Coordinates of C-alpha atoms in Angstrom, one line a residue:
Chain A
M13 CA 0.0 0.0 0.0
S14 CA 1.2 3.5 -0.8
V15 CA 1.7 6.2 1.8
D16 CA -1.6 8.0 2.5
P17 CA -1.6 11.7 1.5
L18 CA -2.0 14.2 4.3
P19 CA -5.7 15.2 4.9
T20 CA -6.4 18.4 3.0
I21 CA -8.9 21.1 4.2
F22 CA -10.9 22.3 1.2
V23 CA -12.5 25.7 1.7
V24 CA -15.2 26.9 -0.7
D25 CA -16.5 30.4 0.0
D26 CA -17.1 33.2 -2.5
D27 CA -16.3 35.9 0.1
A28 CA -12.5 36.2 0.0
A29 CA -12.2 37.5 3.5
V30 CA -14.2 34.7 5.0
A31 CA -12.4 32.2 2.9
R32 CA -9.0 33.5 4.1
A33 CA -10.2 33.2 7.8
L34 CA -11.5 29.7 7.3
A35 CA -8.2 28.7 5.6
G36 CA -6.3 30.2 8.6
A37 CA -8.2 27.9 10.9
G38 CA -7.3 24.9 8.8
R39 CA -3.6 25.8 8.7
L40 CA -3.6 26.3 12.5
L41 CA -4.6 22.7 12.7
G42 CA -1.5 21.8 10.7
Y43 CA -3.3 20.6 7.6
P44 CA -2.7 21.7 4.0
V45 CA -5.5 24.0 2.9
R46 CA -6.9 24.7 -0.6
A47 CA -9.3 27.5 -0.9
F48 CA -11.8 28.1 -3.8
D49 CA -14.0 31.0 -4.6
G50 CA -16.9 28.9 -5.9
A51 CA -18.4 25.5 -6.3
S52 CA -17.3 25.1 -10.0
S53 CA -13.7 25.9 -9.4
F54 CA -13.6 23.4 -6.5
L55 CA -15.2 20.7 -8.7
N56 CA -12.6 21.4 -11.4
A57 CA -9.7 20.9 -9.0
Y58 CA -11.0 18.2 -6.6
D59 CA -9.6 14.7 -6.8
P60 CA -11.8 12.3 -4.7
V61 CA -8.7 10.3 -3.9
L62 CA -7.5 13.1 -1.6
P63 CA -8.7 12.6 2.0
G64 CA -9.7 15.6 4.2
C65 CA -12.7 17.7 5.0
L66 CA -14.7 20.3 3.0
V67 CA -15.7 23.6 4.7
L68 CA -18.5 25.0 2.5
D69 CA -20.5 28.2 2.4
I70 CA -24.2 27.3 2.0
R71 CA -25.1 30.3 -0.1
M72 CA -23.0 31.3 -3.1
P73 CA -23.7 32.9 -6.4
G74 CA -23.8 30.4 -9.3
M75 CA -23.9 26.9 -7.8
T76 CA -24.9 27.1 -4.1
G77 CA -23.3 25.1 -1.3
L78 CA -26.4 22.9 -1.1
E79 CA -26.2 22.2 -4.9
L80 CA -22.5 21.3 -4.6
Q81 CA -23.3 19.0 -1.7
R82 CA -26.0 17.3 -3.7
K83 CA -23.7 16.9 -6.7
L84 CA -21.0 15.3 -4.5
A85 CA -23.5 12.9 -3.0
D86 CA -24.8 12.0 -6.5
D87 CA -21.2 11.3 -7.6
G88 CA -20.7 9.1 -4.6
V89 CA -18.1 11.3 -3.0
E90 CA -18.2 10.9 0.7
L91 CA -16.0 13.9 1.7
P92 CA -17.3 15.2 5.1
I93 CA -18.8 18.7 4.9
V94 CA -18.8 21.4 7.5
M95 CA -21.5 23.8 6.3
I96 CA -21.1 27.5 7.0
S97 CA -24.2 29.7 6.9
G98 CA -24.9 33.4 7.3
H99 CA -28.2 32.9 8.9
A100 CA -29.6 29.4 8.5
D101 CA -33.3 29.2 8.0
V102 CA -34.6 25.9 9.4
R103 CA -35.4 24.4 6.0
T104 CA -31.9 24.9 4.6
A105 CA -30.4 23.6 7.7
V106 CA -32.5 20.5 7.6
E107 CA -31.8 20.0 4.0
A108 CA -28.0 20.3 4.5
M109 CA -28.1 17.8 7.4
T110 CA -30.4 15.4 5.5
L111 CA -27.9 15.4 2.7
G112 CA -25.3 14.3 5.1
A113 CA -23.4 17.4 6.2
L114 CA -21.3 16.7 9.3
T115 CA -22.6 19.9 10.9
L116 CA -23.8 23.4 10.2
L117 CA -22.1 26.4 11.7
E118 CA -23.9 29.7 11.8
K119 CA -21.8 32.9 11.3
P120 CA -20.3 34.3 13.4
F121 CA -18.9 31.3 15.2
R122 CA -15.9 30.7 17.4
L123 CA -12.6 29.4 16.1
D124 CA -12.8 26.6 18.6
E125 CA -16.0 25.3 17.2
L126 CA -14.7 25.4 13.7
M127 CA -11.5 23.7 14.5
T128 CA -13.3 21.0 16.5
Q129 CA -15.6 20.3 13.6
I130 CA -12.8 20.3 11.0
R131 CA -10.9 17.8 13.2
R132 CA -14.0 15.7 13.5
G133 CA -14.4 15.8 9.8
V134 CA -10.9 14.7 9.1
E135 CA -11.2 11.8 11.6
W136 CA -14.5 10.8 10.1
D137 CA -13.0 10.7 6.7
A138 CA -10.1 8.7 7.8
A139 CA -12.4 6.1 9.5
N140 CA -14.6 6.1 6.5
R141 CA -11.8 5.5 4.1
A142 CA -10.4 2.7 6.2
A143 CA -13.7 1.0 6.4
R144 CA -14.0 1.3 2.6
A145 CA -10.6 -0.2 2.1
R146 CA -11.5 -3.1 4.3
K147 CA -14.7 -3.6 2.5
D148 CA -12.9 -3.5 -0.8
S149 CA -10.4 -6.2 0.3
T150 CA -13.2 -8.3 1.6
A151 CA -14.9 -8.1 -1.8
A152 CA -11.6 -9.1 -3.5
R153 CA -11.2 -12.1 -1.1
L154 CA -14.8 -13.2 -1.6
A155 CA -14.3 -13.1 -5.3
Q156 CA -11.4 -15.6 -5.0
L157 CA -13.7 -18.3 -3.5
T158 CA -14.8 -21.2 -5.7
P159 CA -18.6 -21.8 -5.9
K160 CA -18.2 -24.8 -3.7
E161 CA -16.4 -22.9 -1.0
R162 CA -19.0 -20.2 -1.2
E163 CA -21.7 -22.8 -0.7
V164 CA -20.0 -23.9 2.5
L165 CA -19.6 -20.3 3.7
E166 CA -23.3 -19.7 3.3
L167 CA -24.2 -22.7 5.3
I168 CA -21.7 -21.8 8.0
A169 CA -23.2 -18.4 8.1
R170 CA -26.6 -20.0 8.8
G171 CA -25.1 -21.6 11.8
K172 CA -25.0 -25.2 10.6
T173 CA -22.4 -27.7 11.9
N174 CA -19.9 -29.6 9.8
K175 CA -22.1 -32.6 10.1
E176 CA -25.2 -30.9 8.9
I177 CA -23.3 -29.3 6.0
A178 CA -21.9 -32.7 5.0
A179 CA -25.4 -34.1 5.0
D180 CA -26.8 -31.1 3.0
L181 CA -24.1 -31.2 0.4
G182 CA -23.8 -35.0 0.3
L183 CA -20.1 -34.9 1.2
S184 CA -18.0 -36.5 3.9
V185 CA -17.4 -34.6 7.1
R186 CA -13.7 -34.7 6.3
A187 CA -14.3 -33.0 2.9
V188 CA -16.3 -30.2 4.6
E189 CA -13.5 -29.7 7.1
D190 CA -11.0 -29.3 4.3
R191 CA -13.1 -26.8 2.5
R192 CA -13.7 -24.9 5.7
A193 CA -9.9 -24.7 6.4
R194 CA -9.3 -23.4 2.8
L195 CA -12.1 -20.9 3.3
M196 CA -10.7 -19.5 6.5
K197 CA -7.3 -19.2 5.0
K198 CA -8.6 -17.4 1.8
M199 CA -10.8 -15.0 3.8
D200 CA -8.0 -14.4 6.3
A201 CA -10.4 -15.1 9.2
K202 CA -9.2 -16.4 12.5
S203 CA -12.5 -17.7 13.8
V204 CA -16.0 -18.7 12.5
A205 CA -17.4 -15.5 14.0
D206 CA -14.7 -13.5 12.2
L207 CA -15.6 -15.3 8.9
V208 CA -19.3 -14.6 9.3
W209 CA -18.7 -10.9 10.2
V210 CA -16.5 -10.3 7.2
R211 CA -19.1 -11.9 5.0
S212 CA -22.1 -9.9 6.4
A213 CA -20.1 -6.7 6.4
H214 CA -19.9 -7.1 2.7
G215 CA -23.6 -7.6 2.3
D216 CA -25.7 -10.8 1.8
R217 CA -24.8 -11.1 -1.9
G218 CA -24.5 -14.8 -1.9
S219 CA -27.7 -15.9 -0.2
Chain B
M14 CA -35.8 70.9 -10.4
S15 CA -35.5 74.5 -11.6
P16 CA -37.7 77.0 -9.6
P17 CA -40.9 78.3 -11.5
T18 CA -40.3 81.8 -13.1
R19 CA -41.9 84.7 -11.3
P20 CA -45.1 85.9 -13.1
L21 CA -45.1 89.4 -14.6
L22 CA -48.5 90.1 -13.1
T23 CA -48.1 89.7 -9.3
P24 CA -51.3 90.1 -7.2
G25 CA -50.0 93.5 -5.9
R26 CA -49.4 94.8 -9.4
A27 CA -52.8 93.5 -10.6
A28 CA -54.6 95.4 -7.8
A29 CA -52.8 98.6 -8.5
L30 CA -53.3 98.3 -12.3
S31 CA -57.0 97.5 -11.8
L32 CA -57.6 100.6 -9.6
T33 CA -55.7 102.8 -12.0
L34 CA -57.8 101.5 -14.8
V35 CA -61.0 102.2 -12.9
A36 CA -59.9 105.8 -12.3
A37 CA -58.9 106.3 -15.9
V38 CA -62.1 104.9 -17.3
F39 CA -64.1 107.0 -14.9
A40 CA -62.2 110.1 -15.9
V41 CA -62.7 109.4 -19.7
D42 CA -66.4 108.6 -18.9
L43 CA -66.9 111.9 -17.2
C44 CA -65.6 113.8 -20.3
L45 CA -67.9 112.1 -22.7
P46 CA -71.6 112.8 -23.2
L47 CA -74.2 110.5 -21.6
G48 CA -75.0 108.7 -24.9
V49 CA -71.5 107.1 -25.3
A50 CA -71.1 103.5 -23.9
S51 CA -67.9 104.5 -22.2
A52 CA -68.5 102.4 -19.1
V53 CA -67.9 99.1 -20.8
P54 CA -64.0 99.2 -20.4
Y55 CA -64.7 98.8 -16.6
T56 CA -64.8 95.0 -17.4
F57 CA -61.0 95.1 -18.1
A58 CA -60.5 96.5 -14.6
V59 CA -62.6 93.6 -13.2
L60 CA -60.5 91.1 -15.2
L61 CA -57.3 92.6 -13.8
A62 CA -58.8 92.5 -10.2
L63 CA -59.4 88.7 -10.6
R64 CA -55.6 88.3 -10.5
A65 CA -55.3 90.3 -7.2
R66 CA -55.6 89.2 -3.6
P67 CA -57.5 88.9 -1.3
W68 CA -60.3 87.0 -2.9
W69 CA -62.9 89.7 -2.3
F70 CA -60.9 92.4 -4.0
V71 CA -62.6 91.6 -7.4
L72 CA -66.1 92.0 -5.8
A73 CA -65.0 95.4 -4.4
V74 CA -63.7 96.6 -7.8
A75 CA -66.9 95.3 -9.5
G76 CA -69.1 97.1 -7.0
L77 CA -67.0 100.3 -7.4
C78 CA -67.3 100.1 -11.2
G79 CA -71.1 99.6 -10.9
V80 CA -71.5 102.6 -8.6
L81 CA -69.3 104.8 -10.8
T82 CA -71.3 103.7 -13.9
V83 CA -74.6 104.9 -12.3
L84 CA -72.9 107.9 -10.7
K85 CA -72.0 109.3 -14.1
M86 CA -75.7 109.8 -14.9
G87 CA -76.1 112.1 -12.0
L88 CA -72.8 114.0 -12.5
V89 CA -73.0 114.6 -16.3
P90 CA -76.5 116.0 -17.3
E91 CA -75.4 116.6 -20.9
R92 CA -76.9 113.9 -23.1
G93 CA -77.1 115.7 -26.5
T94 CA -79.6 114.1 -28.9
T95 CA -79.8 110.8 -27.2
E96 CA -83.1 109.8 -25.7
M97 CA -83.1 109.1 -22.0
W98 CA -84.2 105.4 -22.3
K99 CA -81.2 104.7 -24.6
V100 CA -78.9 106.2 -21.9
V101 CA -80.4 104.0 -19.2
V102 CA -80.2 100.9 -21.5
N103 CA -76.6 101.8 -22.3
R104 CA -75.7 102.1 -18.6
C105 CA -77.5 98.8 -17.8
L106 CA -75.6 97.0 -20.5
A107 CA -72.4 98.2 -18.9
L108 CA -73.6 97.0 -15.5
F109 CA -74.5 93.7 -17.1
S110 CA -71.0 93.3 -18.6
I111 CA -69.3 94.1 -15.3
G112 CA -71.6 91.7 -13.5
M113 CA -71.1 88.8 -15.9
T114 CA -67.4 89.3 -16.1
T115 CA -67.2 89.2 -12.4
L116 CA -69.4 86.1 -12.1
L117 CA -67.5 84.1 -14.8
G118 CA -64.2 85.3 -13.5
V119 CA -64.9 84.2 -9.9
L120 CA -66.3 80.8 -11.1
G121 CA -63.3 80.3 -13.3
R122 CA -61.0 81.1 -10.4
R123 CA -62.7 78.6 -8.1
A124 CA -62.4 75.9 -10.7
E125 CA -58.7 76.7 -11.0
A126 CA -58.3 76.5 -7.2
G127 CA -60.0 73.1 -7.2
R128 CA -57.6 71.9 -9.9
R129 CA -54.6 73.2 -8.0
E130 CA -55.8 71.5 -4.9
A131 CA -56.2 68.2 -6.7
E132 CA -52.7 68.6 -8.2
G133 CA -51.3 69.3 -4.8
K134 CA -53.0 66.2 -3.4
M135 CA -51.6 64.1 -6.2
R136 CA -48.1 65.4 -5.4
D137 CA -48.5 64.6 -1.7
H138 CA -49.8 61.2 -2.7
L139 CA -46.7 60.6 -4.8
A140 CA -44.4 61.8 -2.0
T141 CA -46.1 59.4 0.4
L142 CA -45.7 56.6 -2.1
A143 CA -42.0 57.4 -2.6
H144 CA -41.6 57.4 1.2
L145 CA -43.4 54.1 1.5
G146 CA -41.3 52.7 -1.3
R147 CA -38.2 53.9 0.5
L148 CA -39.3 52.3 3.8
H149 CA -40.1 49.1 2.0
T150 CA -36.6 49.2 0.5
A151 CA -35.1 50.1 3.9
G152 CA -36.8 47.1 5.4
Q153 CA -35.4 44.8 2.8
L154 CA -32.0 46.5 3.1
A155 CA -31.9 46.0 6.8
T156 CA -32.1 42.2 6.4
G157 CA -29.7 42.3 3.5
L158 CA -27.4 44.3 5.6
A159 CA -27.5 42.0 8.5
H160 CA -26.2 39.3 6.3
E161 CA -23.6 41.5 4.6
L162 CA -22.3 42.6 8.0
N163 CA -22.0 39.0 9.1
Q164 CA -19.2 38.4 6.5
P165 CA -16.7 40.9 7.8
L166 CA -17.7 40.2 11.4
A167 CA -17.2 36.4 10.9
A168 CA -13.8 37.1 9.3
I169 CA -12.8 39.5 12.1
G170 CA -13.8 37.1 14.8
L171 CA -11.9 34.2 13.4
Q172 CA -8.8 36.2 12.5
A173 CA -8.7 37.7 16.0
E174 CA -8.8 34.3 17.6
I175 CA -6.2 33.0 15.1
A176 CA -4.0 36.0 16.0
E177 CA -4.5 35.2 19.7
Q178 CA -3.3 31.6 19.1
F179 CA -0.2 32.9 17.3
A180 CA 0.5 35.4 20.0
A181 CA 0.1 32.8 22.7
G182 CA 2.5 30.5 20.8
G183 CA 5.3 33.0 21.2
D184 CA 7.4 34.6 18.5
T185 CA 7.4 31.6 16.1
N186 CA 5.1 33.1 13.5
H187 CA 5.3 36.8 13.4
D188 CA 4.3 37.1 9.7
A189 CA 1.1 35.1 10.2
L190 CA 0.2 37.3 13.2
M191 CA 0.7 40.4 11.1
I192 CA -1.5 39.0 8.3
S193 CA -4.3 38.3 10.7
L194 CA -4.1 41.8 12.2
A195 CA -4.1 43.4 8.8
E196 CA -7.1 41.4 7.8
I197 CA -8.9 42.5 11.0
T198 CA -8.3 46.2 10.1
E199 CA -9.4 45.7 6.5
Q200 CA -12.6 43.9 7.5
S201 CA -13.5 46.5 10.1
Q202 CA -13.3 49.2 7.4
R203 CA -15.5 47.1 5.2
A204 CA -18.1 46.7 8.0
A205 CA -18.0 50.5 8.6
A206 CA -18.6 51.2 4.9
I207 CA -21.7 49.0 4.9
V208 CA -23.2 50.8 7.9
K209 CA -22.5 54.2 6.3
T210 CA -24.3 53.2 3.1
L211 CA -27.3 52.1 5.0
R212 CA -27.5 55.2 7.0
R213 CA -27.3 57.3 3.9
L214 CA -30.1 55.2 2.3
T215 CA -32.5 55.3 5.2
Q216 CA -32.0 58.9 6.2
P217 CA -32.6 60.8 3.0
G218 CA -32.5 64.6 2.8
E219 CA -29.3 65.1 4.6
E220 CA -27.3 65.4 1.4
K221 CA -27.5 68.2 -1.0
P222 CA -27.4 67.6 -4.7
G223 CA -23.9 67.6 -6.1
P224 CA -21.7 65.8 -8.6
V225 CA -22.2 62.0 -8.2
D226 CA -20.1 59.2 -9.6
L227 CA -22.5 56.6 -10.8
N228 CA -19.8 53.9 -10.4
D229 CA -19.5 54.7 -6.7
V230 CA -23.3 54.5 -6.5
I231 CA -23.3 51.0 -8.1
R232 CA -20.4 49.8 -6.0
S233 CA -22.0 50.8 -2.8
V234 CA -25.4 49.4 -3.6
A235 CA -24.2 46.0 -5.1
P236 CA -23.2 44.5 -1.7
L237 CA -26.6 45.3 -0.3
I238 CA -28.3 42.9 -2.7
D239 CA -25.8 40.2 -1.9
R240 CA -28.1 38.2 0.4
E241 CA -31.0 38.2 -2.1
A242 CA -28.5 37.2 -4.8
R243 CA -27.2 34.3 -2.9
R244 CA -30.7 33.2 -2.1
A245 CA -31.6 33.3 -5.8
G246 CA -28.3 31.7 -6.8
A247 CA -27.8 34.8 -9.0
D248 CA -24.5 36.0 -10.2
V249 CA -24.2 39.8 -9.9
Q250 CA -21.7 41.1 -12.3
L251 CA -20.4 44.7 -12.5
H252 CA -19.0 45.9 -15.8
L253 CA -18.1 49.5 -15.1
T254 CA -16.3 52.0 -17.3
D255 CA -13.7 53.8 -15.2
P256 CA -13.5 56.8 -15.0
L257 CA -17.0 58.0 -15.6
P258 CA -18.0 61.7 -15.9
P259 CA -20.1 62.6 -12.8
V260 CA -23.8 63.4 -13.1
W261 CA -25.5 66.2 -11.1
G262 CA -28.0 65.1 -8.5
D263 CA -29.1 63.5 -5.3
R264 CA -26.8 60.6 -4.5
V265 CA -29.3 58.9 -2.2
Q266 CA -32.1 59.0 -4.8
L267 CA -29.8 57.6 -7.5
E268 CA -28.7 54.8 -5.1
Q269 CA -32.4 54.1 -4.7
V270 CA -32.8 53.8 -8.5
V271 CA -29.9 51.4 -8.9
F272 CA -31.0 49.3 -5.9
N273 CA -34.5 49.0 -7.3
L274 CA -33.3 48.0 -10.7
L275 CA -30.7 45.5 -9.4
R276 CA -33.2 44.0 -7.0
N277 CA -35.7 43.5 -9.8
A278 CA -33.0 41.8 -11.9
V279 CA -32.1 39.5 -9.1
E280 CA -35.7 38.6 -8.4
A281 CA -36.3 38.1 -12.1
V282 CA -33.6 35.4 -12.4
A283 CA -34.6 33.5 -9.3
G284 CA -35.9 30.2 -10.3
V285 CA -35.1 30.3 -14.0
A286 CA -33.4 27.2 -15.3
R287 CA -30.7 28.8 -17.4
E288 CA -27.7 30.8 -16.2
R289 CA -28.8 33.3 -13.6
V290 CA -27.0 36.6 -14.2
A291 CA -27.8 40.1 -13.1
R292 CA -25.4 42.5 -14.8
V293 CA -24.8 46.2 -14.2
E294 CA -23.0 48.2 -16.9
S295 CA -22.0 51.8 -16.9
A296 CA -20.6 53.8 -19.8
A297 CA -20.1 57.4 -21.0
E298 CA -21.9 58.2 -24.2
G299 CA -21.3 61.6 -25.6
D300 CA -22.5 64.1 -23.0
A301 CA -24.5 61.5 -21.1
V302 CA -23.8 58.6 -18.7
T303 CA -25.7 55.4 -19.1
V304 CA -26.3 52.6 -16.6
V305 CA -27.8 49.4 -18.0
V306 CA -29.1 46.7 -15.7
R307 CA -29.7 43.5 -17.6
D308 CA -30.7 40.0 -16.5
T309 CA -31.2 36.5 -17.9
G310 CA -34.5 36.3 -16.0
C311 CA -38.2 35.7 -16.9
G312 CA -38.4 38.8 -19.0
L313 CA -40.9 41.6 -19.3
P314 CA -44.6 40.8 -19.2
P315 CA -46.1 40.4 -22.7
G316 CA -47.4 43.6 -24.3
D317 CA -46.1 47.1 -23.9
P318 CA -42.9 47.2 -21.9
E319 CA -43.8 50.7 -20.7
R320 CA -46.5 49.1 -18.5
V321 CA -43.9 48.1 -15.9
F322 CA -43.5 51.8 -15.1
E323 CA -47.1 52.3 -14.2
R324 CA -47.9 52.9 -10.6
F325 CA -49.2 49.8 -8.8
Y326 CA -48.4 47.6 -11.7
T327 CA -46.6 44.5 -10.3
T328 CA -46.0 40.9 -11.3
K329 CA -44.4 40.0 -7.9
P330 CA -46.4 38.5 -5.1
G331 CA -46.1 41.0 -2.2
G332 CA -44.8 43.7 -4.6
M333 CA -46.2 47.2 -4.3
G334 CA -45.7 48.2 -7.9
V335 CA -44.1 51.5 -7.0
G336 CA -40.4 50.8 -7.4
L337 CA -40.1 51.4 -11.1
A338 CA -42.6 54.3 -11.1
I339 CA -40.5 56.0 -8.4
S340 CA -37.3 55.2 -10.1
R341 CA -38.5 56.7 -13.4
S342 CA -39.7 59.9 -11.7
I343 CA -36.3 60.2 -9.9
V344 CA -34.4 59.8 -13.2
E345 CA -36.7 62.3 -14.9
S346 CA -36.2 64.8 -12.2
H347 CA -32.5 64.5 -12.8
G348 CA -33.1 65.4 -16.5
G349 CA -32.6 61.8 -17.6
R350 CA -34.6 58.9 -19.1
L351 CA -35.3 55.4 -17.9
W352 CA -36.8 52.7 -20.2
A353 CA -37.0 48.9 -20.5
D354 CA -36.1 46.6 -23.4
R355 CA -36.4 42.9 -24.0
E356 CA -33.1 41.1 -24.2
P357 CA -32.5 38.7 -27.2
T358 CA -31.9 36.0 -24.6
G359 CA -35.4 36.4 -23.1
G360 CA -34.4 38.5 -20.1
A361 CA -34.9 42.3 -19.5
A362 CA -32.7 45.3 -19.8
F363 CA -33.4 48.5 -18.0
R364 CA -31.6 51.5 -19.4
C365 CA -31.0 54.7 -17.6
R366 CA -29.5 57.7 -19.3
L367 CA -28.5 60.8 -17.3
P368 CA -26.9 64.0 -18.6
A369 CA -23.2 64.3 -17.6
E370 CA -22.1 67.2 -15.5
R371 CA -20.1 69.6 -17.6
G372 CA -16.8 71.1 -16.7
A373 CA -16.5 69.1 -13.5

């Protein structure tokens, strides 16, 4: 695996003075900061591979913050968003939160609040990316299984014993034990519980 | 805005002339024999007296003329070959002329007074509307301003805390500290400028007419529409020609015009599917300065574009329909013109042309 890039704080606000202040907060946390004056310039420059957190003004000329949030969600980008609002009416606030914003800060707010939320966003993103990576590797491992091993995995997941599985599949108990061992090895699982968890974490595709 | 020229025939002069004429006619009348209809010119004295004040002066002159007309019969016995009945009829005709002139004159004057009163009421009414329109604008401005002030305040608050962090951390980052402090100063000035503009807009009448730079007007009004523009997702663009010759006028009123036009443009583009742009352009054209506010919005209502300038004409829910009417009357009182055009793209363009101030 390559070295993870440092989390970047993306600031999108059309008001240059506010953008500079938000960027200052990000730098204070020790993260690299990239500021944009609008949604479209952010979209042009953003690479979803980069981890971090997005600090986004809710109202902007052209594409608004909410529209950008919706576009990112539609594109499957899971960058955490700290929404900034001049004065949030309830409807906009609810909409932003429903669309999955991490939080919504109303101007003017304290530096502490902002830094706490940015930190939270960065942590959330790191956890989310780790979970995704695990999921991806699980998928890859599941794909390596032969149909017969998969059959055994499904039955194990249903809580059946080796004996029952042997009876169901018309095999010897010995053969089932062999397959089970191969399965555990391929899935990199240490126990049956581990095996079942990995399988369900990836969704019940097989059953 | 020029003062009305002083009339040649003031009430005082009219009264003096009227009495002089009465004396002259009487003198001539006395010199002529009874048979001559020399009392008829008294009617001109009555007509002059109509222009004098107080209101009853004309009645007094008419009465005097009547008395003098009859008096002559007693003073001048010489009647030549004329029969007595003809003399009496003659004098009665003169009395009739004086009486009718007085009556028609007084009635005419009353009708005139009624018309003036109606005109005055209309002017008051317009002034009230203009005031209401301004209050309406001020109310909207106040909310816009609250948002607009929030921007520098948010920046100041954050930068102050950032500076505090740097200061607490010792001398490690002197430059960053200076940048934050400079930012605080700059944003304080920005906030102060916003407050100043609002005060000017809501407290009219404090400024005297003078040379006004329309670019300044546009630049100070544009931030006030910021909140509306964000809400509408509208892009407000300024394409200004610098420098611009000044125009002569009332800055607050001109700000009101630009604000009205810009707000209309922003409201027009709200909700349209295509690009939402409200654009203000200024240019010098010959001895005039033009300001064009165009938008990519829903366009003018079908029919005559002039209708949008009628009072109480509105297409906006909650609109009063006075903004454009007031704007036009302001521009016209500055010797300019304001009119509307359809844009080829489907939006509207409002064009304002004001005479440039010469020799400034």
